[in-house]
């Protein structure tokens, strides 16, 4: 079936099977490979994207369900080479190591800001990151990055 | 200190591409005409294959080929090898059963590779795999580490009677027995070291391309050591001659050991792309990682310590059974032997240590190195035993450690287990950790917790590890088939910027930044003008890769040596250009200066002169490009003390890490920000092992914990912020004065956590993972 949607502010369309997952559509058809696949049970959160302003694990959504939606991926955050404040905070606070979970962490960070505002305590961020797994960082610097990124988003 | 040189917390060069979503991992790479591969795996832990009928699958829509072990054997590919020999107590080498990359007549674990299905799309390959008719005759399975070598167990391999790979005694048993016979007291412990699934966040993947014109295979894959992969695939697996095989490890999403090894999938993809003459892409999913990545740990041990009346350690003896899984993975044999028994001295001056390691086969995934590899197992056993000794002798856990530490004036210190520690100051780390953790205030905190119905406990772990792997001669003496030096090439381009080629591989460690800092510091070239290149056998010289916290301690020194050569060559060029004697040229901060004058030439100008040698010293080669190799003289020995405080809810058995302090000796820090990140990650890895992670097979060899829903990975709310300190000493064997830091946390943390839980609930021991159920049961029996 054919789907039409908006991805990172631009019109996109594609021919998908009924079983095609949104993450596979983004990666394989649109070649937006910044969104990653780290598991097959919707646990790791490496594939988190924004769909109509809400964070979604793009492995839990069929591409067909995204028809007509407004999707933002990690590729849609920066202004050219100028990083979004949340991305910049990850760089400034060493919030990433291998980079594989990072796109999902950044998108989840933005979702936490959307739901909890820009003054975040560490416990809230740690609790809200329950759906994102990182093996490298031990999370401390991710938490720090999200808190600082949240504050910087108001500047 | 230069602003971006050694010692500066420079932001990472890697981050921009990862944050923009512009990383390039193997699964992100697509090439024209590529096909997709799916591996058909055994659902049985142990079975004879009586036949495979792939005709229906081969005829399914989009299928390009279905290939089995017979096809692989006909082409003479494989088998997979183990590269380290351990001599068993009968004088024979360890038993090495055949390890075909695709099963030949038998499968030996759930997830064992049976066939590769190649199709135009991945879904077509998956659909077709369901049509492959494999006739299995199931056999009884062996899955228990402790029971594998017992009477009446099913035999897995003909070459390994009683499922034993090796029996390996080490040390002076008679002297040890004598010390035990005259001891004031003997303390003992029995414990398991729980099996872990390494789980880097990027699952393994491979993309093979064959060029029939050049007869070259290019294999993009998730690797920590591209040249080692190429060497083994060429020399032992007959995939292609080394010069006709290119292995590329592009961005790699974490390794922790799991991407060191030569696995079936990458070999089969490399072979299949030539067979079907089309690019073949395989992207493993998490279920495959759980089934078929090499796992870690999995020991069952008993340890005893002989003590004198003052709590001093007289002798230690250890019996360990180590599970190696169904086949021998690439470096599996060395993990429970040389990387384990040689670390059993820990930080203590125990004069006698005797160990017996029995390595066994089971119908489970192969077991090999995983973050720390052998050293976490040794440290956990020893540091738990030390706490039991403290309890038996009624000594404070810090005090018994202090009494037995190797004193700081005893270095270099020859342990009774081969290793000669080159530097350390264990009391300094202990003191600093106790101060950071406010040990003096613990009793009050425990009292306050009690008022809330919580049991608060404190646990110490004083670890030492051997990393910076490794002096080649030592590796050779121990039966290793490789040298473990490292290589570097530092190349100025004519315009003055620098490319650094390293034989190590970065998959999260930040080498592109740390190594650029080294070069910036040494050559005085601006940080932004330095690019570090790794991970492609066609671009970098032969190198041994990244594991065993070796990249800076070994690879970094190779880079420094190449820089030394450039500086020396540049001195001749600068002397000639400035019409001075070579002996009068001083080099500092990127400039060659004629001593006592203001005549000076920047190294970038010297580089340009070397490439445009119109006015040039006689006998000096043009070009400004040097390579170097470094073979370390000794391992490096990071050490430290970690202190963990937990709060246990006795009603639920739930454990909260209330506080955690780590004070480590990593020698000189190049980028403190990166080092601290490595420590954080290692500690949480260790907390995962202590509290959450436990890979389980049932009695029939079925993998029970096969997804992130069944196998608990540490998440953001499983740990607090950490208190981090450093107590550095200067390692005399390392020219840069550095040690390794990548594994320390995973080594130090598990005993610190379990010692804290045991302290909280007043139990002698609690097994890992200390899940609420385990802890609740321990609370009941302690009460």
PDB file of C-alpha atoms in Angstrom, chain B residues 170-345:
ATOM      1  CA  UNK B 170      48.483 -23.988  38.820  1.00  0.00           C
ATOM      2  CA  UNK B 171      50.783 -23.361  41.786  1.00  0.00           C
ATOM      3  CA  UNK B 172      52.695 -25.357  44.374  1.00  0.00           C
ATOM      4  CA  UNK B 173      50.083 -27.691  45.845  1.00  0.00           C
ATOM      5  CA  UNK B 174      52.357 -29.301  48.428  1.00  0.00           C
ATOM      6  CA  UNK B 175      53.559 -26.007  49.890  1.00  0.00           C
ATOM      7  CA  UNK B 176      50.003 -24.725  49.843  1.00  0.00           C
ATOM      8  CA  UNK B 177      48.700 -27.797  51.703  1.00  0.00           C
ATOM      9  CA  UNK B 178      51.415 -27.362  54.289  1.00  0.00           C
ATOM     10  CA  UNK B 179      50.434 -23.750  54.940  1.00  0.00           C
ATOM     11  CA  UNK B 180      46.814 -24.776  55.326  1.00  0.00           C
ATOM     12  CA  UNK B 181      47.765 -27.539  57.754  1.00  0.00           C
ATOM     13  CA  UNK B 182      49.403 -25.065  60.139  1.00  0.00           C
ATOM     14  CA  UNK B 183      46.924 -22.187  59.733  1.00  0.00           C
ATOM     15  CA  UNK B 184      45.310 -20.446  62.700  1.00  0.00           C
ATOM     16  CA  UNK B 185      42.028 -20.446  60.835  1.00  0.00           C
ATOM     17  CA  UNK B 186      40.633 -21.408  57.428  1.00  0.00           C
ATOM     18  CA  UNK B 187      37.841 -19.386  55.865  1.00  0.00           C
ATOM     19  CA  UNK B 188      35.996 -20.652  52.824  1.00  0.00           C
ATOM     20  CA  UNK B 189      33.299 -19.729  50.378  1.00  0.00           C
ATOM     21  CA  UNK B 190      31.409 -21.409  47.549  1.00  0.00           C
ATOM     22  CA  UNK B 191      29.883 -19.290  44.851  1.00  0.00           C
ATOM     23  CA  UNK B 192      28.870 -19.027  41.243  1.00  0.00           C
ATOM     24  CA  UNK B 193      29.842 -16.266  38.871  1.00  0.00           C
ATOM     25  CA  UNK B 194      26.662 -15.753  36.895  1.00  0.00           C
ATOM     26  CA  UNK B 195      26.599 -16.130  33.152  1.00  0.00           C
ATOM     27  CA  UNK B 196      26.262 -12.820  31.314  1.00  0.00           C
ATOM     28  CA  UNK B 197      25.156 -11.871  27.833  1.00  0.00           C
ATOM     29  CA  UNK B 198      27.476  -9.078  26.799  1.00  0.00           C
ATOM     30  CA  UNK B 199      24.850  -7.130  24.851  1.00  0.00           C
ATOM     31  CA  UNK B 200      26.496  -4.187  23.148  1.00  0.00           C
ATOM     32  CA  UNK B 201      23.545  -2.118  21.912  1.00  0.00           C
ATOM     33  CA  UNK B 202      24.306  -2.685  18.227  1.00  0.00           C
ATOM     34  CA  UNK B 203      23.709  -6.327  17.335  1.00  0.00           C
ATOM     35  CA  UNK B 204      26.298  -7.978  15.106  1.00  0.00           C
ATOM     36  CA  UNK B 205      26.029  -7.446  11.343  1.00  0.00           C
ATOM     37  CA  UNK B 206      27.974  -8.127   8.158  1.00  0.00           C
ATOM     38  CA  UNK B 207      27.859  -7.002   4.553  1.00  0.00           C
ATOM     39  CA  UNK B 208      29.937  -9.007   2.093  1.00  0.00           C
ATOM     40  CA  UNK B 209      30.814  -7.841  -1.406  1.00  0.00           C
ATOM     41  CA  UNK B 210      32.773  -9.808  -3.976  1.00  0.00           C
ATOM     42  CA  UNK B 211      34.448  -8.279  -6.997  1.00  0.00           C
ATOM     43  CA  UNK B 212      34.906 -11.000  -9.599  1.00  0.00           C
ATOM     44  CA  UNK B 213      37.266  -8.737 -11.540  1.00  0.00           C
ATOM     45  CA  UNK B 214      39.751  -8.318  -8.708  1.00  0.00           C
ATOM     46  CA  UNK B 215      38.719 -11.487  -6.828  1.00  0.00           C
ATOM     47  CA  UNK B 216      38.557  -9.379  -3.696  1.00  0.00           C
ATOM     48  CA  UNK B 217      36.057  -9.789  -0.881  1.00  0.00           C
ATOM     49  CA  UNK B 218      35.131  -6.707   1.146  1.00  0.00           C
ATOM     50  CA  UNK B 219      33.517  -7.474   4.456  1.00  0.00           C
ATOM     51  CA  UNK B 220      31.965  -4.634   6.446  1.00  0.00           C
ATOM     52  CA  UNK B 221      31.268  -5.989   9.887  1.00  0.00           C
ATOM     53  CA  UNK B 222      30.877  -5.294  13.568  1.00  0.00           C
ATOM     54  CA  UNK B 223      34.441  -5.865  14.705  1.00  0.00           C
ATOM     55  CA  UNK B 224      36.730  -4.681  17.487  1.00  0.00           C
ATOM     56  CA  UNK B 225      39.786  -5.888  15.539  1.00  0.00           C
ATOM     57  CA  UNK B 226      39.517  -5.813  11.742  1.00  0.00           C
ATOM     58  CA  UNK B 227      43.037  -7.060  11.055  1.00  0.00           C
ATOM     59  CA  UNK B 228      42.671  -9.990  13.445  1.00  0.00           C
ATOM     60  CA  UNK B 229      39.424 -10.896  11.728  1.00  0.00           C
ATOM     61  CA  UNK B 230      41.086 -10.686   8.331  1.00  0.00           C
ATOM     62  CA  UNK B 231      44.062 -12.744   9.500  1.00  0.00           C
ATOM     63  CA  UNK B 232      41.974 -15.552  10.954  1.00  0.00           C
ATOM     64  CA  UNK B 233      39.451 -15.586   8.105  1.00  0.00           C
ATOM     65  CA  UNK B 234      42.319 -15.780   5.593  1.00  0.00           C
ATOM     66  CA  UNK B 235      44.847 -18.000   7.316  1.00  0.00           C
ATOM     67  CA  UNK B 236      42.580 -20.444   9.160  1.00  0.00           C
ATOM     68  CA  UNK B 237      39.150 -20.284   7.529  1.00  0.00           C
ATOM     69  CA  UNK B 238      40.311 -20.148   3.884  1.00  0.00           C
ATOM     70  CA  UNK B 239      37.863 -17.370   3.066  1.00  0.00           C
ATOM     71  CA  UNK B 240      40.320 -15.580   0.747  1.00  0.00           C
ATOM     72  CA  UNK B 241      44.035 -14.779   0.758  1.00  0.00           C
ATOM     73  CA  UNK B 242      44.832 -11.961   3.162  1.00  0.00           C
ATOM     74  CA  UNK B 243      45.620  -9.510   0.362  1.00  0.00           C
ATOM     75  CA  UNK B 244      42.305 -10.272  -1.335  1.00  0.00           C
ATOM     76  CA  UNK B 245      40.237  -9.708   1.765  1.00  0.00           C
ATOM     77  CA  UNK B 246      39.317  -6.313   3.135  1.00  0.00           C
ATOM     78  CA  UNK B 247      37.662  -6.098   6.534  1.00  0.00           C
ATOM     79  CA  UNK B 248      36.062  -2.830   7.554  1.00  0.00           C
ATOM     80  CA  UNK B 249      34.714  -2.096  11.021  1.00  0.00           C
ATOM     81  CA  UNK B 250      32.948   1.223  10.424  1.00  0.00           C
ATOM     82  CA  UNK B 251      31.153   2.813  13.366  1.00  0.00           C
ATOM     83  CA  UNK B 252      30.569  -0.019  15.801  1.00  0.00           C
ATOM     84  CA  UNK B 253      27.922   0.261  18.479  1.00  0.00           C
ATOM     85  CA  UNK B 254      29.770  -1.083  21.476  1.00  0.00           C
ATOM     86  CA  UNK B 255      31.752  -4.266  21.845  1.00  0.00           C
ATOM     87  CA  UNK B 256      32.732  -5.156  25.426  1.00  0.00           C
ATOM     88  CA  UNK B 257      34.433  -8.242  24.021  1.00  0.00           C
ATOM     89  CA  UNK B 258      31.507  -9.641  22.061  1.00  0.00           C
ATOM     90  CA  UNK B 259      32.849  -8.335  18.746  1.00  0.00           C
ATOM     91  CA  UNK B 260      36.407  -9.640  19.124  1.00  0.00           C
ATOM     92  CA  UNK B 261      35.650 -13.137  17.956  1.00  0.00           C
ATOM     93  CA  UNK B 262      35.446 -14.820  14.579  1.00  0.00           C
ATOM     94  CA  UNK B 263      31.880 -16.043  14.435  1.00  0.00           C
ATOM     95  CA  UNK B 264      30.066 -18.247  11.969  1.00  0.00           C
ATOM     96  CA  UNK B 265      27.832 -15.521  10.533  1.00  0.00           C
ATOM     97  CA  UNK B 266      30.516 -13.124   9.326  1.00  0.00           C
ATOM     98  CA  UNK B 267      32.523 -15.965   7.776  1.00  0.00           C
ATOM     99  CA  UNK B 268      29.477 -17.417   6.048  1.00  0.00           C
ATOM    100  CA  UNK B 269      28.384 -14.020   4.695  1.00  0.00           C
ATOM    101  CA  UNK B 270      31.892 -13.460   3.305  1.00  0.00           C
ATOM    102  CA  UNK B 271      31.854 -16.839   1.629  1.00  0.00           C
ATOM    103  CA  UNK B 272      28.260 -16.582   0.393  1.00  0.00           C
ATOM    104  CA  UNK B 273      28.752 -13.259  -1.415  1.00  0.00           C
ATOM    105  CA  UNK B 274      31.318 -14.933  -3.642  1.00  0.00           C
ATOM    106  CA  UNK B 275      29.171 -18.035  -4.013  1.00  0.00           C
ATOM    107  CA  UNK B 276      26.111 -16.117  -5.250  1.00  0.00           C
ATOM    108  CA  UNK B 277      28.229 -13.335  -6.791  1.00  0.00           C
ATOM    109  CA  UNK B 278      25.997 -10.687  -5.218  1.00  0.00           C
ATOM    110  CA  UNK B 279      26.480  -8.546  -2.132  1.00  0.00           C
ATOM    111  CA  UNK B 280      25.010 -10.308   0.909  1.00  0.00           C
ATOM    112  CA  UNK B 281      23.849  -8.392   3.980  1.00  0.00           C
ATOM    113  CA  UNK B 282      23.052  -9.869   7.370  1.00  0.00           C
ATOM    114  CA  UNK B 283      21.871  -7.753  10.268  1.00  0.00           C
ATOM    115  CA  UNK B 284      21.516  -9.748  13.431  1.00  0.00           C
ATOM    116  CA  UNK B 285      18.593  -9.084  15.706  1.00  0.00           C
ATOM    117  CA  UNK B 286      18.675  -9.074  19.504  1.00  0.00           C
ATOM    118  CA  UNK B 287      17.317 -12.606  19.742  1.00  0.00           C
ATOM    119  CA  UNK B 288      20.250 -13.808  17.671  1.00  0.00           C
ATOM    120  CA  UNK B 289      22.627 -11.877  19.923  1.00  0.00           C
ATOM    121  CA  UNK B 290      21.199 -13.652  22.965  1.00  0.00           C
ATOM    122  CA  UNK B 291      21.460 -17.039  21.273  1.00  0.00           C
ATOM    123  CA  UNK B 292      24.703 -16.832  19.377  1.00  0.00           C
ATOM    124  CA  UNK B 293      26.980 -14.051  20.643  1.00  0.00           C
ATOM    125  CA  UNK B 294      29.678 -15.454  22.883  1.00  0.00           C
ATOM    126  CA  UNK B 295      28.531 -15.155  26.495  1.00  0.00           C
ATOM    127  CA  UNK B 296      30.673 -14.298  29.519  1.00  0.00           C
ATOM    128  CA  UNK B 297      31.596 -15.570  33.032  1.00  0.00           C
ATOM    129  CA  UNK B 298      29.744 -18.751  34.158  1.00  0.00           C
ATOM    130  CA  UNK B 299      31.981 -20.207  36.862  1.00  0.00           C
ATOM    131  CA  UNK B 300      31.256 -22.384  39.873  1.00  0.00           C
ATOM    132  CA  UNK B 301      33.982 -22.051  42.495  1.00  0.00           C
ATOM    133  CA  UNK B 302      35.125 -22.938  45.947  1.00  0.00           C
ATOM    134  CA  UNK B 303      37.886 -20.909  47.610  1.00  0.00           C
ATOM    135  CA  UNK B 304      39.649 -21.156  50.940  1.00  0.00           C
ATOM    136  CA  UNK B 305      42.014 -18.850  52.748  1.00  0.00           C
ATOM    137  CA  UNK B 306      44.487 -19.899  55.432  1.00  0.00           C
ATOM    138  CA  UNK B 307      44.960 -17.129  58.006  1.00  0.00           C
ATOM    139  CA  UNK B 308      47.302 -16.492  60.893  1.00  0.00           C
ATOM    140  CA  UNK B 309      46.106 -15.218  64.251  1.00  0.00           C
ATOM    141  CA  UNK B 310      46.400 -11.598  63.100  1.00  0.00           C
ATOM    142  CA  UNK B 311      44.251 -12.082  60.042  1.00  0.00           C
ATOM    143  CA  UNK B 312      47.164 -12.210  57.632  1.00  0.00           C
ATOM    144  CA  UNK B 313      46.710 -14.341  54.544  1.00  0.00           C
ATOM    145  CA  UNK B 314      49.058 -17.336  54.472  1.00  0.00           C
ATOM    146  CA  UNK B 315      47.762 -19.258  51.501  1.00  0.00           C
ATOM    147  CA  UNK B 316      44.770 -19.503  49.214  1.00  0.00           C
ATOM    148  CA  UNK B 317      43.371 -22.398  47.235  1.00  0.00           C
ATOM    149  CA  UNK B 318      40.715 -22.300  44.576  1.00  0.00           C
ATOM    150  CA  UNK B 319      38.733 -24.855  42.627  1.00  0.00           C
ATOM    151  CA  UNK B 320      36.776 -23.548  39.667  1.00  0.00           C
ATOM    152  CA  UNK B 321      34.635 -25.152  37.026  1.00  0.00           C
ATOM    153  CA  UNK B 322      34.278 -22.885  34.004  1.00  0.00           C
ATOM    154  CA  UNK B 323      31.639 -23.385  31.339  1.00  0.00           C
ATOM    155  CA  UNK B 324      32.994 -22.847  27.817  1.00  0.00           C
ATOM    156  CA  UNK B 325      29.712 -23.663  26.068  1.00  0.00           C
ATOM    157  CA  UNK B 326      29.228 -25.973  23.124  1.00  0.00           C
ATOM    158  CA  UNK B 327      32.319 -25.022  21.121  1.00  0.00           C
ATOM    159  CA  UNK B 328      35.516 -23.114  21.730  1.00  0.00           C
ATOM    160  CA  UNK B 329      35.171 -19.476  20.758  1.00  0.00           C
ATOM    161  CA  UNK B 330      38.272 -17.647  19.492  1.00  0.00           C
ATOM    162  CA  UNK B 331      39.966 -16.795  22.809  1.00  0.00           C
ATOM    163  CA  UNK B 332      37.783 -18.829  25.153  1.00  0.00           C
ATOM    164  CA  UNK B 333      40.437 -21.064  26.680  1.00  0.00           C
ATOM    165  CA  UNK B 334      42.558 -18.212  28.006  1.00  0.00           C
ATOM    166  CA  UNK B 335      39.741 -16.507  29.923  1.00  0.00           C
ATOM    167  CA  UNK B 336      39.246 -18.935  32.840  1.00  0.00           C
ATOM    168  CA  UNK B 337      42.953 -19.816  32.874  1.00  0.00           C
ATOM    169  CA  UNK B 338      45.571 -17.108  32.267  1.00  0.00           C
ATOM    170  CA  UNK B 339      43.220 -14.150  32.648  1.00  0.00           C
ATOM    171  CA  UNK B 340      41.740 -15.646  35.815  1.00  0.00           C
ATOM    172  CA  UNK B 341      44.192 -17.645  37.889  1.00  0.00           C
ATOM    173  CA  UNK B 342      46.986 -15.132  37.318  1.00  0.00           C
ATOM    174  CA  UNK B 343      44.860 -12.448  38.971  1.00  0.00           C
ATOM    175  CA  UNK B 344      44.007 -14.361  42.130  1.00  0.00           C
ATOM    176  CA  UNK B 345      46.582 -12.514  44.230  1.00  0.00           C
TER     177      UNK B 345
END
